[in-house]
Short mmCIF file of C-alpha atoms in Angstrom, two decimals:
data_model
loop_
_atom_site.label_atom_id
_atom_site.label_comp_id
_atom_site.label_asym_id
_atom_site.label_seq_id
_atom_site.Cartn_x
_atom_site.Cartn_y
_atom_site.Cartn_z
CA UNK A 1 14.77 -8.76 17.20
CA UNK A 2 13.33 -5.27 16.66
CA UNK A 3 11.13 -4.45 13.95
CA UNK A 4 12.47 -2.25 11.23
CA UNK A 5 9.92 0.43 11.99
CA UNK A 6 7.77 0.48 15.01
CA UNK A 7 5.34 3.27 16.42
CA UNK A 8 3.37 3.26 19.79
CA UNK A 9 0.52 5.69 20.25
CA UNK A 10 1.74 8.13 17.56
CA UNK A 11 -0.33 11.26 17.56
CA UNK A 12 -0.13 14.54 15.79
CA UNK A 13 -2.28 17.81 16.25
CA UNK A 14 -2.02 20.70 14.11
CA UNK A 15 -3.96 23.37 16.23
CA UNK A 16 -7.37 21.88 16.90
CA UNK A 17 -7.14 19.31 14.09
CA UNK A 18 -6.11 15.87 14.89
CA UNK A 19 -4.07 14.58 11.80
CA UNK A 20 -2.91 11.35 13.28
CA UNK A 21 -4.69 9.53 16.11
CA UNK A 22 -2.89 7.00 18.39
CA UNK A 23 -1.02 4.95 15.43
CA UNK A 24 0.65 1.87 16.56
CA UNK A 25 2.18 0.08 13.77
CA UNK A 26 4.95 -2.51 13.07
CA UNK A 27 6.96 -2.95 9.89
CA UNK A 28 8.84 -6.32 10.05
CA UNK A 29 12.39 -6.43 8.72
CA UNK A 30 12.79 -7.11 4.96
CA UNK A 31 8.95 -6.57 4.33
CA UNK A 32 7.47 -4.36 1.73
CA UNK A 33 4.78 -2.62 3.82
CA UNK A 34 2.21 -0.94 1.90
CA UNK A 35 0.72 2.01 3.83
CA UNK A 36 -2.73 2.85 2.37
CA UNK A 37 -5.33 5.62 2.91
CA UNK A 38 -7.25 8.32 1.13
CA UNK A 39 -5.45 11.65 0.55
CA UNK A 40 -5.61 13.44 3.83
CA UNK A 41 -6.01 10.21 5.88
CA UNK A 42 -2.67 11.01 7.72
CA UNK A 43 -0.19 8.82 5.69
CA UNK A 44 2.52 11.64 4.95
CA UNK A 45 2.24 13.06 8.46
CA UNK A 46 2.79 9.68 9.92
CA UNK A 47 5.84 9.06 7.61
CA UNK A 48 7.46 12.51 8.42
CA UNK A 49 7.04 11.51 12.09
CA UNK A 50 8.99 8.35 11.45
CA UNK A 51 11.51 10.15 9.53
CA UNK A 52 12.06 12.69 12.39
CA UNK A 53 10.88 15.79 10.14
CA UNK A 54 8.07 16.57 12.47
CA UNK A 55 7.66 15.77 16.26
CA UNK A 56 4.72 13.74 17.56
CA UNK A 57 2.37 15.52 19.76
CA UNK A 58 2.17 12.18 21.79
CA UNK A 59 3.81 8.71 21.16
CA UNK A 60 7.04 7.18 20.00
CA UNK A 61 8.55 6.24 16.70
CA UNK A 62 11.34 3.78 16.56
CA UNK A 63 13.58 2.72 13.51
CA UNK A 64 15.73 -0.19 13.99
CA UNK A 65 15.12 -0.14 17.65
CA UNK A 66 16.37 3.50 17.91
CA UNK A 67 13.90 6.28 19.31
CA UNK A 68 13.45 8.91 16.50
CA UNK A 69 12.94 11.85 18.84
CA UNK A 70 15.74 10.78 21.35
CA UNK A 71 18.41 9.37 18.82
CA UNK A 72 17.55 11.57 15.79
CA UNK A 73 20.96 11.53 14.13
CA UNK A 74 21.42 7.64 14.68
CA UNK A 75 17.89 6.92 13.62
CA UNK A 76 18.28 9.01 10.40
CA UNK A 77 21.27 7.07 9.46
CA UNK A 78 19.13 3.83 9.16
CA UNK A 79 16.71 5.47 6.75
CA UNK A 80 16.72 6.38 3.19
CA UNK A 81 13.68 8.39 2.09
CA UNK A 82 11.86 9.24 -1.28
CA UNK A 83 9.37 12.09 -0.76
CA UNK A 84 7.51 14.18 -3.30
CA UNK A 85 10.07 16.91 -3.91
CA UNK A 86 13.21 15.50 -5.71
CA UNK A 87 15.32 18.59 -5.23
CA UNK A 88 17.76 17.54 -8.07
CA UNK A 89 20.00 20.18 -9.96
CA UNK A 90 18.60 19.86 -13.34
CA UNK A 91 21.87 21.11 -15.02
CA UNK A 92 23.93 18.42 -13.44
CA UNK A 93 23.98 14.74 -14.63
CA UNK A 94 22.42 12.01 -12.60
CA UNK A 95 25.69 10.66 -11.44
CA UNK A 96 26.80 14.27 -10.42
CA UNK A 97 23.65 14.79 -8.28
CA UNK A 98 24.39 11.35 -6.67
CA UNK A 99 27.99 12.39 -6.06
CA UNK A 100 26.69 15.53 -4.05
CA UNK A 101 24.65 13.56 -1.79
CA UNK A 102 27.40 10.80 -1.31
CA UNK A 103 29.74 13.68 -0.21
CA UNK A 104 27.33 14.91 2.24
CA UNK A 105 26.81 11.50 3.59
CA UNK A 106 30.51 10.66 3.54
CA UNK A 107 29.57 7.68 1.42
CA UNK A 108 32.33 6.22 -0.87
CA UNK A 109 32.01 6.85 -4.70
CA UNK A 110 31.71 3.30 -5.31
CA UNK A 111 28.28 3.33 -3.77
CA UNK A 112 27.00 5.50 -6.80
CA UNK A 113 27.71 2.78 -9.27
CA UNK A 114 25.93 0.25 -6.93
CA UNK A 115 22.65 2.22 -6.48
CA UNK A 116 22.67 3.02 -10.30
CA UNK A 117 23.02 -0.67 -10.96
CA UNK A 118 20.15 -1.46 -8.75
CA UNK A 119 17.63 0.94 -10.44
CA UNK A 120 19.13 0.07 -13.94
CA UNK A 121 20.21 3.66 -14.52
CA UNK A 122 23.90 3.41 -15.42
CA UNK A 123 23.58 3.97 -19.04
CA UNK A 124 21.64 7.18 -18.39
CA UNK A 125 23.85 8.55 -15.43
CA UNK A 126 25.78 10.67 -17.73
CA UNK A 127 22.86 12.78 -18.90
CA UNK A 128 21.59 16.04 -17.39
CA UNK A 129 18.77 15.50 -15.21
CA UNK A 130 16.85 18.27 -17.01
CA UNK A 131 16.34 15.73 -19.76
CA UNK A 132 14.96 13.04 -17.66
CA UNK A 133 11.50 11.68 -17.69
CA UNK A 134 9.55 11.67 -14.42
CA UNK A 135 9.91 8.00 -14.31
CA UNK A 136 13.76 8.44 -14.53
CA UNK A 137 13.73 11.12 -11.83
CA UNK A 138 11.77 8.82 -9.68
CA UNK A 139 14.21 6.09 -10.17
CA UNK A 140 17.17 8.36 -9.52
CA UNK A 141 15.49 9.54 -6.26
CA UNK A 142 15.21 5.91 -5.32
CA UNK A 143 18.91 5.37 -6.05
CA UNK A 144 19.64 8.54 -3.85
CA UNK A 145 17.54 7.16 -0.97
CA UNK A 146 19.85 3.93 -1.22
CA UNK A 147 23.16 5.62 -0.93
CA UNK A 148 24.97 4.24 2.00
CA UNK A 149 22.81 1.00 2.00
CA UNK A 150 20.39 2.10 4.77
CA UNK A 151 18.46 -0.88 6.14
CA UNK A 152 15.04 0.96 5.78
CA UNK A 153 13.58 2.82 2.83
CA UNK A 154 10.65 5.17 3.19
CA UNK A 155 8.95 6.14 0.04
CA UNK A 156 5.83 8.60 -0.21
CA UNK A 157 3.78 7.97 -3.32
CA UNK A 158 6.68 6.60 -5.61
CA UNK A 159 4.54 5.90 -8.63
CA UNK A 160 2.75 9.39 -8.40
CA UNK A 161 2.55 10.85 -11.88
CA UNK A 162 4.10 7.93 -13.71
CA UNK A 163 2.94 6.40 -16.85
CA UNK A 164 2.10 2.64 -17.07
CA UNK A 165 5.42 1.66 -18.02
CA UNK A 166 7.04 3.77 -15.23
CA UNK A 167 4.54 2.26 -12.72
CA UNK A 168 5.62 -1.26 -13.95
CA UNK A 169 9.35 -0.48 -13.69
CA UNK A 170 8.90 0.98 -10.09
CA UNK A 171 6.78 -1.96 -8.84
CA UNK A 172 9.56 -4.39 -10.04
CA UNK A 173 12.51 -2.48 -8.46
CA UNK A 174 10.54 -2.18 -5.02
CA UNK A 175 9.36 -5.98 -5.00
CA UNK A 176 13.09 -6.96 -5.58
CA UNK A 177 14.67 -4.70 -3.08
CA UNK A 178 14.46 -6.79 0.17
CA UNK A 179 16.14 -9.77 -1.61
CA UNK A 180 18.69 -7.72 -3.58
CA UNK A 181 19.67 -5.34 -0.79
CA UNK A 182 18.39 -6.66 2.42
CA UNK A 183 16.31 -3.46 2.89
CA UNK A 184 12.83 -2.95 4.43
CA UNK A 185 10.54 -0.88 2.43
CA UNK A 186 7.64 1.39 3.81
CA UNK A 187 5.69 2.53 0.75
CA UNK A 188 2.79 5.02 1.09
CA UNK A 189 0.06 5.12 -1.52
CA UNK A 190 -3.61 5.43 -2.45
CA UNK A 191 -3.21 2.96 -5.31
CA UNK A 192 -4.71 -0.36 -4.27
CA UNK A 193 -3.82 -2.39 -7.26
CA UNK A 194 -0.16 -1.33 -7.16
CA UNK A 195 0.10 -2.16 -3.48
CA UNK A 196 -1.57 -5.44 -3.99
CA UNK A 197 1.28 -6.37 -6.56
CA UNK A 198 4.12 -4.93 -4.59
CA UNK A 199 3.59 -5.37 -0.80
CA UNK A 200 4.14 -8.24 1.50
CA UNK A 201 2.28 -6.37 4.35
CA UNK A 202 -0.28 -3.53 4.61
CA UNK A 203 -1.61 -1.13 6.94
CA UNK A 204 -4.64 1.05 6.45
CA UNK A 205 -5.06 4.48 8.07
CA UNK A 206 -8.50 6.00 7.91
CA UNK A 207 -9.16 9.46 9.37
CA UNK A 208 -5.88 9.55 11.19
CA UNK A 209 -6.35 5.99 12.76
CA UNK A 210 -4.72 2.79 11.86
CA UNK A 211 -7.78 0.51 10.94
CA UNK A 212 -6.00 -2.59 10.08
CA UNK A 213 -2.40 -4.04 9.46
CA UNK A 214 -0.95 -7.47 8.90
CA UNK A 215 0.62 -9.71 6.29
CA UNK A 216 -1.42 -9.33 2.98
CA UNK A 217 -1.85 -13.06 2.33
CA UNK A 218 -3.05 -13.71 5.71
CA UNK A 219 -5.65 -10.65 5.58
CA UNK A 220 -6.91 -12.17 2.40
CA UNK A 221 -7.21 -15.72 3.70
CA UNK A 222 -9.26 -14.27 6.71
CA UNK A 223 -11.91 -12.91 4.56
CA UNK A 224 -14.98 -14.90 4.08
CA UNK A 225 -15.33 -16.45 0.63
CA UNK A 226 -17.54 -14.58 -1.90
CA UNK A 227 -19.89 -15.67 -4.64
CA UNK A 228 -20.64 -13.68 -7.83
CA UNK A 229 -23.66 -14.43 -9.99
CA UNK A 230 -25.54 -12.81 -12.84
CA UNK A 231 -29.08 -13.89 -13.65
CA UNK A 232 -32.08 -12.53 -15.63
CA UNK A 233 -33.67 -11.05 -12.47
CA UNK A 234 -31.32 -9.72 -9.83
CA UNK A 235 -34.05 -8.52 -7.63
CA UNK A 236 -35.43 -11.93 -7.26
CA UNK A 237 -32.12 -13.53 -6.84
CA UNK A 238 -31.16 -11.19 -3.98
CA UNK A 239 -34.31 -12.22 -2.25
CA UNK A 240 -33.68 -15.80 -2.78
CA UNK A 241 -30.07 -15.40 -1.29
CA UNK A 242 -31.61 -13.52 1.67
CA UNK A 243 -33.65 -16.66 2.34
CA UNK A 244 -30.38 -18.57 2.69
CA UNK A 245 -29.02 -15.89 5.20
CA UNK A 246 -26.81 -14.31 2.51
CA UNK A 247 -26.88 -10.55 1.93
CA UNK A 248 -26.38 -9.84 -1.71
CA UNK A 249 -24.71 -6.54 -3.04
CA UNK A 250 -25.09 -5.10 -6.42
CA UNK A 251 -22.11 -5.13 -8.72
CA UNK A 252 -21.50 -3.78 -12.23
CA UNK A 253 -22.02 -7.34 -13.55
CA UNK A 254 -24.71 -8.71 -11.28
CA UNK A 255 -24.65 -9.69 -7.61
CA UNK A 256 -22.06 -10.69 -4.92
CA UNK A 257 -22.47 -12.32 -1.44
CA UNK A 258 -20.15 -13.23 1.19
CA UNK A 259 -20.35 -16.57 2.72
CA UNK A 260 -20.00 -17.51 6.17
CA UNK A 261 -16.38 -17.96 7.29
CA UNK A 262 -15.18 -21.56 6.80
CA UNK A 263 -18.09 -22.54 4.42
CA UNK A 264 -17.00 -24.77 1.47
CA UNK A 265 -17.53 -22.51 -1.59
CA UNK A 266 -17.84 -25.10 -4.29
CA UNK A 267 -20.74 -26.64 -2.29
CA UNK A 268 -22.23 -23.22 -1.77
CA UNK A 269 -22.09 -22.50 -5.31
CA UNK A 270 -23.75 -25.79 -6.33
CA UNK A 271 -26.61 -25.38 -3.70
CA UNK A 272 -27.24 -21.79 -4.78
CA UNK A 273 -27.21 -22.45 -8.42
CA UNK A 274 -29.67 -25.44 -7.92
CA UNK A 275 -31.91 -23.13 -5.90
CA UNK A 276 -31.91 -20.48 -8.37
CA UNK A 277 -32.73 -22.67 -11.18
CA UNK A 278 -35.63 -24.30 -9.21
CA UNK A 279 -36.98 -20.77 -8.63
CA UNK A 280 -37.26 -20.39 -12.36
CA UNK A 281 -34.50 -17.89 -12.79
CA UNK A 282 -31.83 -18.08 -15.72
CA UNK A 283 -28.41 -18.29 -14.25
CA UNK A 284 -25.89 -16.79 -16.81
CA UNK A 285 -22.95 -17.09 -14.44
CA UNK A 286 -22.01 -18.11 -10.88
CA UNK A 287 -18.90 -18.83 -9.13
CA UNK A 288 -16.26 -17.86 -6.62
CA UNK A 289 -14.55 -14.66 -6.50
CA UNK A 290 -10.77 -14.13 -5.35
CA UNK A 291 -10.66 -11.66 -2.55
CA UNK A 292 -8.37 -8.83 -3.09
CA UNK A 293 -6.87 -5.85 -1.11
CA UNK A 294 -9.72 -3.61 -2.33
CA UNK A 295 -12.16 -5.91 -0.27
CA UNK A 296 -9.83 -5.53 2.79
CA UNK A 297 -9.68 -1.85 2.31
CA UNK A 298 -13.44 -1.53 1.74
CA UNK A 299 -14.15 -3.31 4.86
CA UNK A 300 -12.13 -0.77 7.01
CA UNK A 301 -12.02 2.36 4.96
CA UNK A 302 -14.54 2.77 2.27
CA UNK A 303 -18.20 3.75 2.57
CA UNK A 304 -20.55 1.04 3.36
CA UNK A 305 -22.29 -0.68 0.54
CA UNK A 306 -26.06 -0.79 0.48
CA UNK A 307 -27.63 -4.29 0.14
CA UNK A 308 -28.98 -4.96 -3.43
CA UNK A 309 -32.69 -5.30 -2.06
CA UNK A 310 -32.43 -1.78 -0.43
CA UNK A 311 -31.02 -0.38 -3.81
CA UNK A 312 -33.88 -1.77 -5.60
CA UNK A 313 -36.43 -0.40 -3.12
CA UNK A 314 -34.83 3.04 -3.31
CA UNK A 315 -35.07 3.01 -7.12
#
């Protein structure tokens, strides 16, 4: 069974600048795939190649098994997209805007009611788009992308500019889409917290390269367990951890240290607590920390942290 989206060696140059460098990614069917990276990392350029909006310098993109460059029209019919520019007619209602797109696609009018129901906008469909909030326009854009029930949705920063309520609404819609419609969602963002709450799979692009991808739960499980602690003397505590072959890093609230993969975290916490107390340190807090998408991202894309001892020496 082919993946919903697959790229092989996807590369794009703009003159002498290498924007996307040999990206080979796989988006499983009915996944919500979070595509992460800093602004300028190559996310949008990659999405445009997947959509057939720009041609790769080298490499291949496939949607539902169709080569985007060779079978452009057939591949385009498999995808609905929500990019930054909405392109709505503000003097028309939401339903009228959708009707224009449905006519261009040759989609029956019943599709309009279906997609409005999915994004919970039937009550506002008769209002002019000029009176919509940004969140409502984003939801209308999502409805337009779903016209014709394409099996793949590609969404570029769909929560950009939304207030907290709008972000929460969009998150809820996106998480439910695979089950409600059977669609696969490729979602680009630089908001780690939103992707962590929404995605089943993630890919991280850094300086144009795909640094990591996989199922989010498995990527978290593969990270070494981590301990956080707070004492009355973090410099001495960091030195003690170093004596246990653990590198401590300063955090906002104390220290953190990654254990060795497979090490029992409860026993490690008890042993370190005992050692700290025996060394005469007051331990205000110590315990395991749940690993997060930020930890995964930091490992492959964020600037390296400096150990706590080095920070103390620099100070």
